[in-house]
mmCIF file of C-alpha atoms and ligand atoms in Angstrom:
data_model
loop_
_atom_site.group_PDB
_atom_site.id
_atom_site.type_symbol
_atom_site.label_atom_id
_atom_site.label_comp_id
_atom_site.label_asym_id
_atom_site.label_seq_id
_atom_site.Cartn_x
_atom_site.Cartn_y
_atom_site.Cartn_z
ATOM 1 C CA UNK A 1 -8.385 54.082 16.085
ATOM 2 C CA UNK A 2 -11.529 53.423 14.090
ATOM 3 C CA UNK A 3 -12.336 56.443 11.942
ATOM 4 C CA UNK A 4 -15.445 57.208 9.916
ATOM 5 C CA UNK A 5 -15.184 54.234 7.499
ATOM 6 C CA UNK A 6 -14.532 51.671 10.234
ATOM 7 C CA UNK A 7 -17.348 52.884 12.508
ATOM 8 C CA UNK A 8 -19.643 53.081 9.474
ATOM 9 C CA UNK A 9 -18.849 49.438 8.666
ATOM 10 C CA UNK A 10 -19.551 48.285 12.221
ATOM 11 C CA UNK A 11 -22.803 50.269 12.218
ATOM 12 C CA UNK A 12 -23.918 48.586 8.993
ATOM 13 C CA UNK A 13 -23.047 45.182 10.464
ATOM 14 C CA UNK A 14 -25.118 45.943 13.555
ATOM 15 C CA UNK A 15 -28.061 46.971 11.371
ATOM 16 C CA UNK A 16 -27.838 43.734 9.466
ATOM 17 C CA UNK A 17 -27.130 41.347 12.335
ATOM 18 C CA UNK A 18 -28.271 42.772 15.650
ATOM 19 C CA UNK A 19 -30.960 45.443 15.271
ATOM 20 C CA UNK A 20 -34.301 43.955 16.336
ATOM 21 C CA UNK A 21 -32.676 41.770 18.996
ATOM 22 C CA UNK A 22 -33.301 42.210 22.691
ATOM 23 C CA UNK A 23 -30.504 42.790 25.177
ATOM 24 C CA UNK A 24 -31.479 40.487 28.035
ATOM 25 C CA UNK A 25 -28.605 41.525 30.270
ATOM 26 C CA UNK A 26 -25.317 43.405 30.240
ATOM 27 C CA UNK A 27 -22.160 42.446 32.080
ATOM 28 C CA UNK A 28 -19.469 45.063 32.583
ATOM 29 C CA UNK A 29 -16.083 43.340 32.860
ATOM 30 C CA UNK A 30 -13.990 46.492 32.918
ATOM 31 C CA UNK A 31 -15.582 49.323 34.927
ATOM 32 C CA UNK A 32 -13.253 51.824 33.216
ATOM 33 C CA UNK A 33 -15.388 51.318 30.094
ATOM 34 C CA UNK A 34 -18.425 53.096 31.507
ATOM 35 C CA UNK A 35 -18.126 56.886 31.444
ATOM 36 C CA UNK A 36 -21.754 57.604 32.179
ATOM 37 C CA UNK A 37 -23.919 56.814 34.223
ATOM 38 C CA UNK A 38 -22.618 54.634 37.097
ATOM 39 C CA UNK A 39 -21.780 51.010 36.269
ATOM 40 C CA UNK A 40 -24.785 49.870 38.354
ATOM 41 C CA UNK A 41 -27.204 52.119 36.507
ATOM 42 C CA UNK A 42 -25.643 51.303 33.142
ATOM 43 C CA UNK A 43 -26.182 47.584 33.793
ATOM 44 C CA UNK A 44 -29.698 48.066 35.142
ATOM 45 C CA UNK A 45 -30.849 50.187 32.189
ATOM 46 C CA UNK A 46 -29.418 47.633 29.733
ATOM 47 C CA UNK A 47 -31.605 44.799 31.069
ATOM 48 C CA UNK A 48 -34.417 43.623 28.794
ATOM 49 C CA UNK A 49 -34.297 46.382 26.174
ATOM 50 C CA UNK A 50 -34.794 45.982 22.454
ATOM 51 C CA UNK A 51 -32.266 47.330 19.957
ATOM 52 C CA UNK A 52 -34.271 49.485 17.573
ATOM 53 C CA UNK A 53 -31.527 51.020 15.478
ATOM 54 C CA UNK A 54 -27.845 51.678 14.926
ATOM 55 C CA UNK A 55 -26.273 54.821 13.601
ATOM 56 C CA UNK A 56 -22.998 56.656 13.411
ATOM 57 C CA UNK A 57 -22.159 60.271 14.135
ATOM 58 C CA UNK A 58 -18.497 61.188 13.554
ATOM 59 C CA UNK A 59 -16.584 58.344 15.244
ATOM 60 C CA UNK A 60 -19.402 57.604 17.695
ATOM 61 C CA UNK A 61 -21.263 54.324 17.299
ATOM 62 C CA UNK A 62 -24.825 54.754 18.561
ATOM 63 C CA UNK A 63 -27.056 51.816 19.455
ATOM 64 C CA UNK A 64 -30.680 52.938 19.843
ATOM 65 C CA UNK A 65 -32.898 51.196 22.393
ATOM 66 C CA UNK A 66 -36.671 51.008 22.824
ATOM 67 C CA UNK A 67 -36.267 52.472 26.322
ATOM 68 C CA UNK A 68 -35.319 55.779 24.680
ATOM 69 C CA UNK A 69 -31.713 55.412 25.782
ATOM 70 C CA UNK A 70 -28.800 55.305 23.383
ATOM 71 C CA UNK A 71 -25.741 53.156 24.032
ATOM 72 C CA UNK A 72 -22.853 55.177 22.641
ATOM 73 C CA UNK A 73 -19.423 53.694 22.005
ATOM 74 C CA UNK A 74 -16.200 55.460 21.226
ATOM 75 C CA UNK A 75 -14.053 52.633 19.958
ATOM 76 C CA UNK A 76 -10.404 53.398 20.509
ATOM 77 C CA UNK A 77 -7.410 51.873 18.792
ATOM 78 C CA UNK A 78 -8.031 48.282 19.884
ATOM 79 C CA UNK A 79 -11.797 48.457 20.182
ATOM 80 C CA UNK A 80 -13.695 45.532 18.658
ATOM 81 C CA UNK A 81 -17.362 44.613 18.833
ATOM 82 C CA UNK A 82 -17.782 40.908 18.061
ATOM 83 C CA UNK A 83 -20.932 38.828 17.615
ATOM 84 C CA UNK A 84 -20.773 35.326 19.133
ATOM 85 C CA UNK A 85 -21.759 33.096 17.348
ATOM 86 C CA UNK A 86 -20.672 33.056 14.547
ATOM 87 C CA UNK A 87 -17.435 34.511 15.941
ATOM 88 C CA UNK A 88 -15.642 32.275 18.417
ATOM 89 C CA UNK A 89 -15.853 33.561 21.989
ATOM 90 C CA UNK A 90 -12.956 35.934 22.697
ATOM 91 C CA UNK A 91 -11.119 35.285 25.970
ATOM 92 C CA UNK A 92 -8.928 38.304 26.541
ATOM 93 C CA UNK A 93 -9.231 42.055 26.967
ATOM 94 C CA UNK A 94 -12.992 41.887 27.463
ATOM 95 C CA UNK A 95 -14.774 45.038 28.604
ATOM 96 C CA UNK A 96 -18.487 44.328 28.130
ATOM 97 C CA UNK A 97 -20.796 41.441 27.236
ATOM 98 C CA UNK A 98 -24.330 42.073 25.979
ATOM 99 C CA UNK A 99 -26.470 38.941 26.250
ATOM 100 C CA UNK A 100 -28.933 38.911 23.361
ATOM 101 C CA UNK A 101 -32.067 36.834 22.904
ATOM 102 C CA UNK A 102 -31.538 33.613 20.992
ATOM 103 C CA UNK A 103 -28.322 32.789 22.847
ATOM 104 C CA UNK A 104 -26.138 35.253 21.001
ATOM 105 C CA UNK A 105 -23.711 37.604 22.726
ATOM 106 C CA UNK A 106 -22.063 40.830 21.658
ATOM 107 C CA UNK A 107 -18.556 41.151 23.115
ATOM 108 C CA UNK A 108 -16.703 44.414 23.385
ATOM 109 C CA UNK A 109 -12.988 43.875 23.672
ATOM 110 C CA UNK A 110 -10.068 46.267 23.569
ATOM 111 C CA UNK A 111 -6.467 45.182 23.990
ATOM 112 C CA UNK A 112 -5.491 48.755 24.744
ATOM 113 C CA UNK A 113 -8.390 49.334 27.144
ATOM 114 C CA UNK A 114 -9.168 52.860 25.943
ATOM 115 C CA UNK A 115 -12.639 52.245 24.499
ATOM 116 C CA UNK A 116 -15.429 54.033 26.347
ATOM 117 C CA UNK A 117 -19.209 53.685 26.506
ATOM 118 C CA UNK A 118 -22.049 55.888 27.669
ATOM 119 C CA UNK A 119 -25.727 55.238 28.129
ATOM 120 C CA UNK A 120 -27.515 58.495 27.352
ATOM 121 C CA UNK A 121 -31.082 59.712 27.353
ATOM 122 C CA UNK A 122 -32.174 61.770 24.317
ATOM 123 C CA UNK A 123 -31.206 65.119 25.866
ATOM 124 C CA UNK A 124 -27.787 63.866 26.913
ATOM 125 C CA UNK A 125 -27.209 62.380 23.472
ATOM 126 C CA UNK A 126 -28.105 65.640 21.778
ATOM 127 C CA UNK A 127 -25.710 67.559 24.027
ATOM 128 C CA UNK A 128 -22.960 65.024 23.392
ATOM 129 C CA UNK A 129 -23.262 65.218 19.594
ATOM 130 C CA UNK A 130 -23.971 68.916 19.158
ATOM 131 C CA UNK A 131 -20.338 70.159 19.035
ATOM 132 C CA UNK A 132 -19.488 67.841 16.139
ATOM 133 C CA UNK A 133 -18.832 69.268 12.694
ATOM 134 C CA UNK A 134 -20.656 68.188 9.531
ATOM 135 C CA UNK A 135 -20.553 64.664 8.139
ATOM 136 C CA UNK A 136 -18.234 64.813 5.126
ATOM 137 C CA UNK A 137 -20.113 62.184 3.112
ATOM 138 C CA UNK A 138 -23.477 63.854 3.524
ATOM 139 C CA UNK A 139 -25.037 66.254 1.033
ATOM 140 C CA UNK A 140 -24.703 69.364 3.175
ATOM 141 C CA UNK A 141 -20.898 69.204 3.300
ATOM 142 C CA UNK A 142 -19.639 71.775 0.819
ATOM 143 C CA UNK A 143 -16.297 73.216 -0.217
ATOM 144 C CA UNK A 144 -17.583 76.690 0.758
ATOM 145 C CA UNK A 145 -18.070 75.459 4.322
ATOM 146 C CA UNK A 146 -14.447 74.306 4.552
ATOM 147 C CA UNK A 147 -13.064 77.475 3.045
ATOM 148 C CA UNK A 148 -15.234 79.774 5.124
ATOM 149 C CA UNK A 149 -14.625 77.894 8.374
ATOM 150 C CA UNK A 150 -10.875 77.472 7.970
ATOM 151 C CA UNK A 151 -9.768 79.959 5.332
ATOM 152 C CA UNK A 152 -8.589 82.624 7.752
ATOM 153 C CA UNK A 153 -7.038 80.245 10.279
ATOM 154 C CA UNK A 154 -3.282 80.330 10.691
ATOM 155 C CA UNK A 155 -3.146 76.808 12.109
ATOM 156 C CA UNK A 156 -1.648 73.915 10.160
ATOM 157 C CA UNK A 157 -4.054 72.104 7.895
ATOM 158 C CA UNK A 158 -3.566 68.598 9.325
ATOM 159 C CA UNK A 159 -4.717 69.284 12.894
ATOM 160 C CA UNK A 160 -7.611 71.313 11.491
ATOM 161 C CA UNK A 161 -9.012 68.420 9.472
ATOM 162 C CA UNK A 162 -8.517 66.151 12.503
ATOM 163 C CA UNK A 163 -10.613 68.528 14.615
ATOM 164 C CA UNK A 164 -14.006 66.832 15.055
ATOM 165 C CA UNK A 165 -15.674 70.231 15.462
ATOM 166 C CA UNK A 166 -14.579 71.071 11.900
ATOM 167 C CA UNK A 167 -15.083 67.781 10.031
ATOM 168 C CA UNK A 168 -16.534 64.643 11.578
ATOM 169 C CA UNK A 169 -14.802 61.305 11.402
ATOM 170 C CA UNK A 170 -11.309 61.999 10.023
ATOM 171 C CA UNK A 171 -8.489 60.450 12.060
ATOM 172 C CA UNK A 172 -4.763 60.051 11.592
ATOM 173 C CA UNK A 173 -4.760 57.413 8.843
ATOM 174 C CA UNK A 174 -7.232 59.095 6.509
ATOM 175 C CA UNK A 175 -5.815 62.574 7.227
ATOM 176 C CA UNK A 176 -2.410 61.549 5.868
ATOM 177 C CA UNK A 177 -3.978 59.892 2.828
ATOM 178 C CA UNK A 178 -6.242 62.884 2.164
ATOM 179 C CA UNK A 179 -3.394 65.400 2.344
ATOM 180 C CA UNK A 180 -1.181 63.303 0.070
ATOM 181 C CA UNK A 181 -4.035 62.922 -2.404
ATOM 182 C CA UNK A 182 -4.572 66.692 -2.323
ATOM 183 C CA UNK A 183 -0.789 67.331 -2.617
ATOM 184 C CA UNK A 184 -0.931 69.522 0.481
ATOM 185 C CA UNK A 185 1.859 69.562 3.029
ATOM 186 C CA UNK A 186 0.376 68.744 6.464
ATOM 187 C CA UNK A 187 2.060 71.850 7.905
ATOM 188 C CA UNK A 188 0.572 74.249 5.377
ATOM 189 C CA UNK A 189 -1.211 77.075 7.151
ATOM 190 C CA UNK A 190 -4.893 77.045 6.313
ATOM 191 C CA UNK A 191 -4.884 80.747 5.404
ATOM 192 C CA UNK A 192 -2.365 80.097 2.603
ATOM 193 C CA UNK A 193 -4.618 77.703 0.656
ATOM 194 C CA UNK A 194 -5.970 78.944 -2.653
ATOM 195 C CA UNK A 195 -9.541 78.434 -3.818
ATOM 196 C CA UNK A 196 -8.296 75.656 -6.088
ATOM 197 C CA UNK A 197 -6.561 73.943 -3.160
ATOM 198 C CA UNK A 198 -9.693 74.090 -1.005
ATOM 199 C CA UNK A 199 -11.569 72.410 -3.820
ATOM 200 C CA UNK A 200 -8.911 69.682 -4.159
ATOM 201 C CA UNK A 201 -8.848 69.131 -0.385
ATOM 202 C CA UNK A 202 -12.626 68.894 -0.255
ATOM 203 C CA UNK A 203 -12.691 66.323 -3.057
ATOM 204 C CA UNK A 204 -9.876 64.342 -1.393
ATOM 205 C CA UNK A 205 -11.729 64.200 1.947
ATOM 206 C CA UNK A 206 -14.840 62.813 0.273
ATOM 207 C CA UNK A 207 -13.006 60.464 -2.055
ATOM 208 C CA UNK A 208 -10.749 58.875 0.560
ATOM 209 C CA UNK A 209 -13.473 58.395 3.183
ATOM 210 C CA UNK A 210 -15.887 56.972 0.603
ATOM 211 C CA UNK A 211 -13.219 54.536 -0.585
ATOM 212 C CA UNK A 212 -12.590 53.498 3.023
ATOM 213 C CA UNK A 213 -16.297 52.779 3.486
ATOM 214 C CA UNK A 214 -16.429 50.848 0.215
ATOM 215 C CA UNK A 215 -13.482 48.712 1.338
ATOM 216 C CA UNK A 216 -15.049 48.110 4.770
ATOM 217 C CA UNK A 217 -12.383 49.994 6.671
ATOM 218 C CA UNK A 218 -8.631 49.914 7.163
ATOM 219 C CA UNK A 219 -6.975 47.203 9.234
ATOM 220 C CA UNK A 220 -3.473 48.365 10.006
ATOM 221 C CA UNK A 221 -3.407 46.398 13.256
ATOM 222 C CA UNK A 222 -6.463 45.702 15.385
ATOM 223 C CA UNK A 223 -9.564 46.865 13.540
ATOM 224 C CA UNK A 224 -12.134 44.117 12.831
ATOM 225 C CA UNK A 225 -15.784 44.185 11.821
ATOM 226 C CA UNK A 226 -18.564 42.569 13.890
ATOM 227 C CA UNK A 227 -17.803 39.184 12.298
ATOM 228 C CA UNK A 228 -14.085 39.544 13.137
ATOM 229 C CA UNK A 229 -13.071 40.192 9.536
ATOM 230 C CA UNK A 230 -10.355 42.734 8.696
ATOM 231 C CA UNK A 231 -11.078 45.595 6.329
ATOM 232 C CA UNK A 232 -9.432 45.921 2.929
ATOM 233 C CA UNK A 233 -8.588 49.587 2.610
ATOM 234 C CA UNK A 234 -5.062 48.990 3.997
ATOM 235 C CA UNK A 235 -4.311 47.602 0.528
ATOM 236 C CA UNK A 236 -5.074 51.007 -0.952
ATOM 237 C CA UNK A 237 -3.085 53.221 1.438
ATOM 238 C CA UNK A 238 -0.451 55.280 -0.326
ATOM 239 C CA UNK A 239 1.594 57.005 2.389
ATOM 240 C CA UNK A 240 0.352 55.989 5.843
ATOM 241 C CA UNK A 241 3.218 54.064 7.517
ATOM 242 C CA UNK A 242 4.967 53.797 4.142
ATOM 243 C CA UNK A 243 7.983 55.835 5.268
ATOM 244 C CA UNK A 244 11.193 54.677 3.639
ATOM 245 C CA UNK A 245 9.325 53.564 0.532
ATOM 246 C CA UNK A 246 9.428 55.286 -2.857
ATOM 247 C CA UNK A 247 6.735 57.855 -3.520
ATOM 248 C CA UNK A 248 3.719 56.070 -5.018
ATOM 249 C CA UNK A 249 3.373 58.895 -7.560
ATOM 250 C CA UNK A 250 6.872 58.172 -8.842
ATOM 251 C CA UNK A 251 8.279 61.627 -8.113
ATOM 252 C CA UNK A 252 11.648 60.047 -7.155
ATOM 253 C CA UNK A 253 11.126 61.197 -3.578
ATOM 254 C CA UNK A 254 10.648 58.975 -0.576
ATOM 255 C CA UNK A 255 7.761 58.901 1.888
ATOM 256 C CA UNK A 256 8.869 60.255 5.257
ATOM 257 C CA UNK A 257 7.409 60.212 8.754
ATOM 258 C CA UNK A 258 7.426 63.362 10.860
ATOM 259 C CA UNK A 259 5.540 64.565 13.900
ATOM 260 C CA UNK A 260 2.962 67.187 13.043
ATOM 261 C CA UNK A 261 1.110 68.623 15.978
ATOM 262 C CA UNK A 262 2.217 65.606 18.028
ATOM 263 C CA UNK A 263 0.891 63.016 15.577
ATOM 264 C CA UNK A 264 3.058 60.692 13.469
ATOM 265 C CA UNK A 265 2.531 61.977 9.950
ATOM 266 C CA UNK A 266 3.416 60.435 6.602
ATOM 267 C CA UNK A 267 4.041 62.482 3.487
ATOM 268 C CA UNK A 268 6.068 62.825 0.315
ATOM 269 C CA UNK A 269 8.029 66.081 0.558
ATOM 270 C CA UNK A 270 8.444 66.007 -3.230
ATOM 271 C CA UNK A 271 4.711 66.001 -3.927
ATOM 272 C CA UNK A 272 3.542 67.961 -0.876
ATOM 273 C CA UNK A 273 5.492 71.178 -0.870
ATOM 274 C CA UNK A 274 5.236 73.663 1.950
ATOM 275 C CA UNK A 275 5.594 76.596 -0.451
ATOM 276 C CA UNK A 276 2.894 75.385 -2.864
ATOM 277 C CA UNK A 277 0.417 78.121 -1.998
ATOM 278 C CA UNK A 278 2.010 80.954 -3.934
ATOM 279 C CA UNK A 279 2.226 78.984 -7.164
ATOM 280 C CA UNK A 280 -1.367 77.798 -6.821
ATOM 281 C CA UNK A 281 -2.584 81.299 -6.119
ATOM 282 C CA UNK A 282 -0.950 82.587 -9.266
ATOM 283 C CA UNK A 283 -2.696 79.857 -11.235
ATOM 284 C CA UNK A 284 -6.039 80.647 -9.634
ATOM 285 C CA UNK A 285 -5.876 84.358 -10.333
ATOM 286 C CA UNK A 286 -4.286 84.098 -13.787
HETATM 287 ZN ZN1 ZN B 301 6.076 62.199 -4.357
#
C-alpha cells in the first residue's frame, strides 16, 4: 500500500493541481469507503467547499477545506486518486467522485476496495492523528528518539519500525529495504542493537524514504500519482520481492522471502545476520 513517499507524492500533486479548486459535489459510489460520518452527511458536507490545502501525516492524505473540515484518505494497496482531465475517465473500481469547478473531476478508485475516507472536524482530526509517531524526514526525528523508544524492547525490529506509533509512514516495502541497507536481520530483537546499529538504522530510514520521495514513489503493482503515472523507485529496490536473485551486495548469498510477524519479508541472510549484535557491540565498546 502507499507508504510515506507515495502519499507525499500524491499530496504534492494535489497542491500543484487541485488546491484552490472548489468541490461542487461529491458522489459516493462505494459506501464502504466512508468510515465517518454517515454517507449522507459526508456527501452533504462536501458540497460547495473550497480546497485550501493538502498535507500528509504518516500514510494519511489530508485535504483541507474552507469549511474547517478535513477530508482524510487512507489509500490502501490499490488506492488511486486520479484527476480527469488530463487523465482519461476510469471506469472500474470507483469509490468516490469529487466534481470540481471548471469541469474537472477527482476519481478515487481501488481495485482491492480497502481504501477508506473520513470527513473530520478539527477536533476529530487532532484525535485521529495524535497517536502517530514522529515524521522520519522532519528535523525533530533523531537517533536518540529511536534508541530510547525501542532500545529496551524485546520485540523484533521489523514490526517495530512498521508500527505507526513509533515511526510514521514506513510500510512493508521500505521496511525491507531499510533493514537490508542497515544490514540488520528483520528478526533481530531491538534490545540487542548496539549504539552503532541504531545510528545505521536511523540513517537508513531517512535515506530510503527520502530516495522514495525523490523518485516519486514505488510502483510494484498498482500505485499511480494523480496524473496516473507510475513512480520510479521500483528501479532502485534491492531486496523487496527479489527472492531467488543474487544478493545485490555480491556476498554470494541469495535474497530470500520469509514471513516475519505475518508479513512477507525479503532479506539476504548473508548480509543480515541474526547474531550481528555481539560483534557490533564489541566494536562499539572497543
Ligand atoms: Zn548479501
